[in-house]
XYZ file of C-alpha atoms in Angstrom:
537
model
C 84.069 109.392 25.958
C 85.429 107.782 29.162
C 83.398 107.917 32.341
C 85.883 110.297 34.023
C 85.373 112.886 31.250
C 81.657 112.581 30.854
C 79.933 115.246 33.063
C 76.756 113.189 33.075
C 78.338 109.903 34.217
C 77.589 108.376 37.600
C 81.104 108.985 38.715
C 81.076 112.622 37.720
C 77.869 113.123 39.654
C 79.255 111.327 42.742
C 82.379 113.594 42.621
C 80.158 116.720 42.396
C 78.085 115.632 45.416
C 81.248 114.590 47.344
C 82.690 118.085 46.932
C 79.308 119.567 47.932
C 79.408 117.478 51.089
C 82.951 118.644 51.799
C 82.158 122.261 51.177
C 79.108 122.015 53.486
C 81.293 120.524 56.247
C 83.982 123.156 55.796
C 81.438 126.059 56.067
C 79.835 124.460 59.150
C 83.241 124.076 60.917
C 83.959 127.688 60.081
C 80.829 128.776 61.936
C 82.371 127.228 65.075
C 80.294 123.962 65.093
C 82.152 120.874 66.401
C 83.189 118.099 63.978
C 80.786 115.614 65.411
C 77.821 117.890 64.957
C 78.971 119.032 61.560
C 79.185 115.440 60.266
C 75.789 114.482 61.827
C 74.061 117.392 60.082
C 75.674 117.435 56.647
C 73.714 116.443 53.606
C 74.848 113.194 52.089
C 73.649 112.598 48.527
C 73.079 108.910 47.972
C 71.527 109.123 44.488
C 74.722 107.590 42.925
C 75.946 105.575 45.978
C 75.132 101.857 46.092
C 74.786 99.935 49.358
C 76.807 96.747 48.861
C 74.601 94.824 51.224
C 71.245 93.706 49.786
C 67.958 94.429 51.572
C 67.925 90.924 53.172
C 71.368 91.305 54.608
C 71.316 91.045 58.402
C 73.601 93.966 58.939
C 71.745 96.253 61.466
C 73.648 99.525 60.682
C 71.984 102.096 58.442
C 73.876 102.945 55.223
C 73.590 106.661 55.957
C 74.875 106.283 59.449
C 77.913 104.235 58.249
C 78.613 106.828 55.593
C 78.721 109.552 58.277
C 80.859 107.413 60.477
C 83.477 106.749 57.804
C 83.501 110.429 56.705
C 84.284 111.253 60.336
C 87.031 108.607 60.430
C 88.625 109.851 57.239
C 88.716 113.356 58.620
C 90.219 112.377 61.920
C 92.471 109.446 60.819
C 91.267 107.347 63.835
C 91.845 103.584 63.754
C 88.964 101.169 63.741
C 89.721 100.231 67.319
C 89.684 103.863 68.445
C 86.533 104.552 66.623
C 84.827 101.571 68.289
C 85.331 103.401 71.666
C 83.440 106.588 70.538
C 79.992 105.289 71.283
C 78.845 108.802 71.735
C 78.904 109.172 67.926
C 76.145 106.551 67.464
C 73.064 108.645 68.195
C 74.065 111.795 66.203
C 75.044 109.658 63.237
C 71.892 107.631 63.253
C 73.337 104.323 64.456
C 72.180 102.083 67.275
C 75.830 101.715 68.346
C 79.278 102.010 66.904
C 80.291 98.581 65.475
C 83.436 96.809 66.605
C 86.596 97.009 64.421
C 85.975 93.775 62.613
C 82.513 94.997 61.367
C 83.976 98.326 60.465
C 86.764 96.633 58.441
C 84.312 94.451 56.599
C 81.959 97.289 55.916
C 84.725 99.395 54.294
C 86.021 96.471 52.254
C 82.785 94.640 51.354
C 79.788 96.807 51.964
C 81.156 99.989 50.387
C 81.752 99.829 46.628
C 84.756 101.623 44.980
C 82.385 104.592 44.248
C 81.245 104.836 47.823
C 84.721 104.680 49.170
C 85.782 107.399 46.702
C 82.884 109.614 47.716
C 83.880 109.282 51.406
C 87.545 109.914 50.770
C 87.058 112.924 48.427
C 84.679 114.716 50.782
C 86.716 114.080 53.923
C 90.115 114.895 52.346
C 88.774 118.150 50.912
C 87.845 119.106 54.541
C 91.232 118.197 55.938
C 93.094 120.304 53.216
C 90.744 123.245 53.604
C 90.958 123.357 57.433
C 94.786 123.262 57.338
C 95.054 125.769 54.533
C 92.469 128.286 55.551
C 91.358 127.437 59.112
C 89.856 127.451 61.612
C 91.978 125.150 63.759
C 90.073 121.940 64.552
C 92.027 119.608 66.888
C 90.303 116.455 65.733
C 91.351 116.911 62.085
C 94.292 114.647 60.983
C 97.524 116.131 59.622
C 97.311 117.362 55.942
C 100.346 115.270 55.059
C 98.313 112.167 55.753
C 95.730 112.884 53.117
C 98.206 114.206 50.534
C 100.274 111.011 50.819
C 97.068 108.931 50.708
C 95.808 110.723 47.595
C 99.251 110.396 45.833
C 99.400 106.656 46.514
C 95.799 105.987 45.276
C 94.994 108.389 42.510
C 91.247 108.161 41.746
C 91.583 108.727 38.034
C 94.393 106.273 37.354
C 93.074 102.693 37.605
C 96.158 101.271 36.047
C 98.326 102.601 38.920
C 96.271 101.148 41.685
C 97.026 97.772 43.117
C 94.065 95.575 43.186
C 94.207 92.260 44.963
C 91.402 89.781 45.045
C 89.983 88.615 48.333
C 91.293 85.154 47.583
C 94.768 86.478 47.040
C 94.741 88.334 50.317
C 93.249 85.415 52.247
C 95.610 82.920 50.823
C 98.693 85.025 51.404
C 97.751 85.946 55.024
C 97.134 82.279 55.908
C 100.586 81.415 54.494
C 102.122 84.049 56.584
C 100.086 82.889 59.621
C 101.214 79.282 59.188
C 104.862 80.411 59.082
C 104.533 82.471 62.223
C 102.505 80.154 64.461
C 104.682 77.082 63.872
C 107.510 78.625 65.887
C 105.712 78.066 69.204
C 105.143 74.873 71.137
C 103.681 74.783 74.666
C 104.885 71.252 75.335
C 101.393 70.202 76.355
C 100.446 66.567 76.156
C 99.293 65.248 72.728
C 95.905 64.148 74.125
C 95.136 67.698 75.452
C 91.712 68.919 74.768
C 92.855 71.811 72.705
C 95.732 72.116 70.252
C 98.174 74.985 70.578
C 96.742 76.467 67.358
C 93.371 76.948 69.009
C 94.944 79.096 71.747
C 96.783 81.123 69.126
C 93.455 81.597 67.263
C 91.817 82.867 70.498
C 94.732 85.128 71.255
C 94.481 86.552 67.694
C 90.751 87.128 68.158
C 91.322 88.939 71.527
C 93.877 91.184 69.764
C 91.338 91.849 66.924
C 88.551 92.878 69.221
C 90.751 94.475 71.836
C 89.310 92.789 74.950
C 90.496 90.799 77.912
C 90.730 86.976 78.243
C 87.381 86.081 79.900
C 85.341 88.359 77.502
C 87.429 87.419 74.486
C 86.983 83.637 75.184
C 83.255 84.039 75.606
C 82.874 86.035 72.389
C 85.118 83.585 70.554
C 82.971 80.543 71.855
C 79.832 82.429 70.756
C 81.166 82.765 67.210
C 82.972 79.469 66.771
C 81.104 77.141 69.054
C 81.494 76.355 72.738
C 83.128 72.923 72.032
C 85.837 74.534 69.813
C 87.216 77.398 71.852
C 88.840 77.116 75.319
C 87.496 78.927 78.304
C 89.349 81.983 79.588
C 90.917 80.322 82.555
C 92.033 77.339 80.342
C 93.611 79.837 77.976
C 95.565 81.530 80.782
C 96.766 78.124 82.065
C 98.044 77.290 78.586
C 99.789 80.653 78.215
C 101.558 80.159 81.573
C 103.166 76.963 80.141
C 105.484 79.247 78.136
C 108.378 80.366 80.211
C 109.996 83.775 79.205
C 113.041 82.207 77.697
C 110.870 79.663 75.656
C 108.771 82.635 74.382
C 111.814 84.508 73.283
C 113.224 81.391 71.561
C 109.835 80.693 69.971
C 109.712 84.191 68.594
C 113.177 83.717 67.128
C 112.014 80.421 65.491
C 108.854 82.247 64.119
C 111.058 85.063 62.749
C 113.231 82.469 60.956
C 110.190 80.842 59.451
C 108.744 84.136 58.378
C 111.923 85.184 56.730
C 112.209 81.926 54.958
C 109.183 82.930 52.960
C 111.155 85.748 51.421
C 114.596 84.199 51.489
C 115.086 85.016 47.801
C 114.498 88.713 48.307
C 117.793 90.410 47.441
C 117.345 93.281 49.996
C 117.620 90.755 52.840
C 120.738 89.213 51.453
C 122.429 92.586 51.824
C 123.301 94.128 55.232
C 120.286 96.015 56.628
C 119.767 99.023 58.851
C 118.243 98.130 62.152
C 116.686 100.208 64.905
C 116.612 99.275 68.641
C 114.145 100.871 71.011
C 112.298 100.185 74.254
C 108.541 100.387 74.535
C 106.287 100.324 77.639
C 102.972 98.713 78.452
C 101.360 100.484 81.485
C 100.710 98.526 84.684
C 98.393 99.856 87.396
C 98.402 97.162 90.005
C 100.426 96.554 93.273
C 104.146 96.387 92.562
C 105.015 94.141 95.578
C 106.658 91.139 94.238
C 106.751 92.447 90.701
C 110.446 92.575 89.668
C 109.678 92.992 85.960
C 107.640 96.222 86.609
C 109.680 99.408 86.115
C 109.069 103.019 87.121
C 108.613 105.599 84.388
C 108.013 109.377 84.617
C 110.067 109.556 87.850
C 108.557 106.201 88.997
C 105.183 107.920 89.459
C 103.872 105.648 86.674
C 104.645 101.965 86.288
C 104.979 99.738 83.255
C 106.477 96.605 81.783
C 109.269 97.377 79.362
C 110.250 95.474 76.214
C 113.251 96.117 73.901
C 112.937 95.296 70.202
C 115.232 95.281 67.187
C 113.507 96.163 63.898
C 114.517 96.298 60.259
C 114.027 99.825 58.953
C 114.792 101.722 55.737
C 113.844 100.201 52.382
C 113.331 96.658 53.615
C 110.168 94.952 54.894
C 109.594 96.621 58.398
C 109.789 93.520 60.574
C 110.692 93.173 64.230
C 113.432 90.470 64.396
C 114.175 90.221 68.101
C 112.405 90.903 71.438
C 114.105 91.179 74.867
C 112.365 91.732 78.213
C 113.805 94.630 80.158
C 114.557 94.062 83.816
C 115.804 97.042 85.688
C 116.183 98.294 89.288
C 113.170 99.897 90.992
C 112.424 100.829 94.555
C 110.309 97.742 95.108
C 112.828 95.025 93.965
C 116.372 93.931 94.351
C 117.244 93.987 90.638
C 120.680 95.200 89.439
C 120.741 98.569 87.760
C 119.831 98.303 84.126
C 122.618 96.912 81.934
C 121.320 98.207 78.725
C 124.399 97.128 76.751
C 123.526 93.561 77.574
C 120.038 93.966 76.175
C 121.672 95.380 72.973
C 124.083 92.512 72.801
C 121.287 89.892 72.996
C 119.106 91.636 70.454
C 121.787 92.094 67.805
C 123.115 88.551 68.194
C 119.719 87.059 67.741
C 118.892 89.302 64.810
C 122.192 88.551 63.014
C 121.135 84.899 62.977
C 118.498 86.028 60.528
C 119.909 88.887 58.496
C 123.289 90.615 58.102
C 123.285 93.915 59.898
C 125.270 97.016 58.686
C 124.091 99.922 60.936
C 122.175 100.020 64.224
C 120.131 103.215 65.181
C 119.291 103.803 68.790
C 117.770 106.645 70.792
C 119.307 108.624 73.663
C 118.383 105.950 76.184
C 121.287 103.887 74.695
C 123.852 106.769 74.832
C 126.539 104.873 76.731
C 130.210 104.001 76.199
C 129.298 100.391 77.058
C 126.708 100.306 74.326
C 129.114 101.838 71.824
C 131.733 99.201 72.558
C 129.133 96.385 72.568
C 128.007 97.348 69.036
C 131.639 97.665 67.966
C 132.455 94.224 69.299
C 129.485 92.806 67.329
C 131.084 94.286 64.169
C 128.200 96.661 63.300
C 128.187 100.451 62.778
C 126.077 102.631 64.997
C 124.465 106.016 64.925
C 123.175 107.234 68.327
C 122.035 110.784 69.512
C 124.141 111.902 72.501
C 122.768 113.619 75.583
C 123.886 117.231 75.759
C 126.225 117.730 78.703
C 128.618 120.605 79.674
C 131.286 119.329 77.264
C 128.890 119.368 74.364
C 127.515 122.757 75.204
C 131.009 124.182 75.291
C 131.732 122.778 71.894
C 128.451 124.003 70.455
C 129.308 127.505 71.929
C 132.727 127.444 70.114
C 130.980 126.462 66.866
C 128.685 129.435 67.097
C 131.484 131.815 67.834
C 133.224 130.502 64.658
C 130.068 130.566 62.618
C 130.121 126.777 61.987
C 127.006 124.764 61.364
C 128.709 121.327 61.545
C 131.718 119.926 63.252
C 133.247 116.466 63.890
C 135.121 115.629 67.083
C 137.299 112.496 67.219
C 137.226 110.467 70.380
C 137.787 106.937 71.572
C 135.961 104.435 73.735
C 137.943 102.536 76.342
C 135.983 100.250 78.581
C 136.548 96.828 80.238
C 135.009 95.104 77.117
C 137.482 96.786 74.675
C 138.262 100.002 72.896
C 137.750 101.580 69.490
C 138.008 104.987 67.730
C 134.725 106.892 67.310
C 133.408 110.318 66.415
C 130.886 112.902 67.744
C 128.970 114.603 64.915
C 127.636 118.153 65.591
C 124.892 118.889 62.983
C 121.913 121.265 62.698
C 118.944 119.876 64.524
C 116.007 118.749 62.330
C 113.587 119.693 65.091
C 114.263 123.487 64.860
C 116.961 125.815 65.908
C 120.029 124.392 67.656
C 122.600 121.713 67.218
C 122.154 117.884 67.666
C 125.089 115.625 68.558
C 125.450 112.091 67.322
C 127.942 109.367 68.178
C 129.229 106.963 65.397
C 132.096 104.537 64.843
C 132.264 105.409 61.197
C 135.023 107.726 59.782
C 132.643 110.526 58.859
C 134.116 114.004 57.990
C 132.544 117.429 58.470
C 131.403 117.570 54.843
C 129.441 114.361 55.160
C 128.246 114.655 58.732
C 124.805 116.349 58.114
C 123.745 114.085 55.288
C 125.068 111.077 57.179
C 122.923 111.906 60.282
C 119.877 112.098 58.105
C 119.919 108.301 58.217
C 118.601 108.572 61.780
C 115.268 109.728 60.492
C 114.574 106.044 59.445
C 113.838 105.331 63.034
C 110.458 106.972 62.688
C 109.138 103.662 61.395
C 109.646 101.979 64.832
C 107.295 104.500 66.458
C 104.618 103.436 63.930
C 105.353 99.925 64.783
C 104.730 100.357 68.467
C 101.546 102.270 67.814
C 100.202 99.528 65.537
C 101.188 96.764 67.892
C 99.424 98.324 70.894
C 96.355 99.601 69.046
C 95.752 96.814 66.553
C 97.223 93.557 67.972
C 97.734 93.698 71.722
C 95.016 91.980 73.684
C 94.107 93.366 77.099
C 94.968 91.759 80.387
C 95.216 92.776 84.021
C 97.281 89.612 85.036
C 100.185 90.110 87.413
C 101.871 86.978 85.972
C 104.702 88.089 83.868
C 104.407 85.066 81.631
C 101.036 86.208 80.598
C 102.226 89.825 80.018
C 105.140 88.682 77.950
C 103.135 86.168 75.890
C 100.556 88.813 75.077
C 103.227 91.286 73.887
C 105.253 88.707 71.950
C 102.125 87.465 70.250
C 101.105 91.030 69.306
C 104.502 91.558 67.744
C 104.135 88.216 65.884
C 100.758 89.356 64.412
C 102.353 92.610 63.376
C 105.089 90.672 61.522
C 102.495 88.454 59.839
C 100.691 91.623 58.707
C 103.866 93.081 57.256
C 104.959 89.736 55.643
C 101.556 89.473 54.045
C 101.800 92.976 52.649
C 105.258 92.185 51.287
C 104.177 88.905 49.648
C 101.225 90.663 47.970
C 103.429 93.513 46.613
C 106.122 90.992 45.465
C 103.834 89.978 42.595
C 103.402 93.553 41.399
C 106.095 94.753 38.908
C 106.727 98.188 40.498
C 108.700 99.812 43.243
C 107.943 98.670 46.852
C 106.379 101.187 49.136
C 106.095 101.462 52.948
C 102.400 102.083 52.848
C 100.610 98.723 53.213
C 97.958 97.474 50.793
C 95.676 96.199 53.578
C 95.079 97.541 57.079
C 96.293 95.932 60.198
C 92.663 95.309 61.217
C 91.951 93.508 57.878
C 94.939 91.308 58.362
C 94.087 90.268 61.916
C 90.551 89.563 60.785
C 91.761 87.347 57.980
C 94.083 85.400 60.254
C 91.046 83.895 62.016
C 88.487 84.342 59.219
C 88.760 80.639 58.050
C 87.822 79.568 61.545
C 85.215 82.121 62.690
C 82.071 82.461 60.544
C 81.316 85.978 59.436
C 78.517 87.965 61.149
């Protein structure tokens, strides 16, 4: 009889205890106890759980404490970087401190066996489902859809369906992607310089991995790798400032070309792709005097640097192919008003050097006749949600009076850059009651309008990209120098692309359908990028 069917097997006992832990947590939460207290007090049965670290291992963190911490993480869905900031969890969970994200990543992958990970996941996911199905509301609990998707992707009882990759496969593939990405940048420093460019890239990767600033990151990097190997923080900043903004953008283009060369034979990239353009912000809290690249957001009460990106979305590898700094007019500078269509033109032109583009998806910030014409001139299709004005409200009112759910209005664009026919599509909103309006240059009829506009949902991937870039790869800095700010953002995007390319290359060797969900976490990938150069703890 197989282990999964034997009620006396270790695995059967682990699952019984896992559900007991989950039931205990559920009942405690129903009594009004907060999640932190509930996890700190729950009974964890370790009779059938093996600590992957031997007694002599120098890891200072207790096995029981780490189990509680990871059960908490699986219930909340917090990233390793976020978890590291919750130092208040240490004492109730029986830990001296909450480890940093690199230690957390290694513990999950190396310290916890398959059985331990299954115990943690089963107990935590039981709690998530029970809370969403039967209450009470607990704000810290992650969405139910997260754990359902995770459980479907990694069924515990079907070992044949799981994708197992050896550490050597993962390390080798990540280093291949890293080499393709880093080679696109050249600071132009002298050949006899004390440090090679690669050493600065390694330090930048390390700072993104641990989520700290330049001075602290350089000191921690030297402590791990050796004082003679890693540059000091001020040396690192001087090297970063050697990259002018235009050189950084060009270097990123070269890196994108090299990364894509690793998957040049993939059929999906030889076909026209769907791309998404969006603008993200990185907050700035300093003085804005003499800072032309800082923009006002939230009515200019908040300030931030803005960066536009073009990403491949849909069924392809979710890579960011182009970056463009956004420079717009603010009260403290003499910049021209934002010419967003020019940003779009530069992004699409550069991306088309790498892949053929069929359709571009943008959000309402790009609702402009000039943007429509720019995309038409670039010979790509577009689908862009339109801001609702009096004309649209009048049309929606007429639809409601006639009992129509969808409608198509023909129109034309006529600006100094050219003209073309286009359409406004009126379709039921996917966010609730009401009607959404989209602009497109494709000949879509009323019968196809609603299904065609569902393509816009592919843009959700770009929001996940920004979240990962900022939470997993972006190093901290308070520098006012825009060259530093741009370098840090560009490098974070590069690391994101390396992660996604690594994931694709690993999956390419598996004879089954590609999935969006990655096989290794962002934190694991960043750690591996520098693992060959930084000895483990």
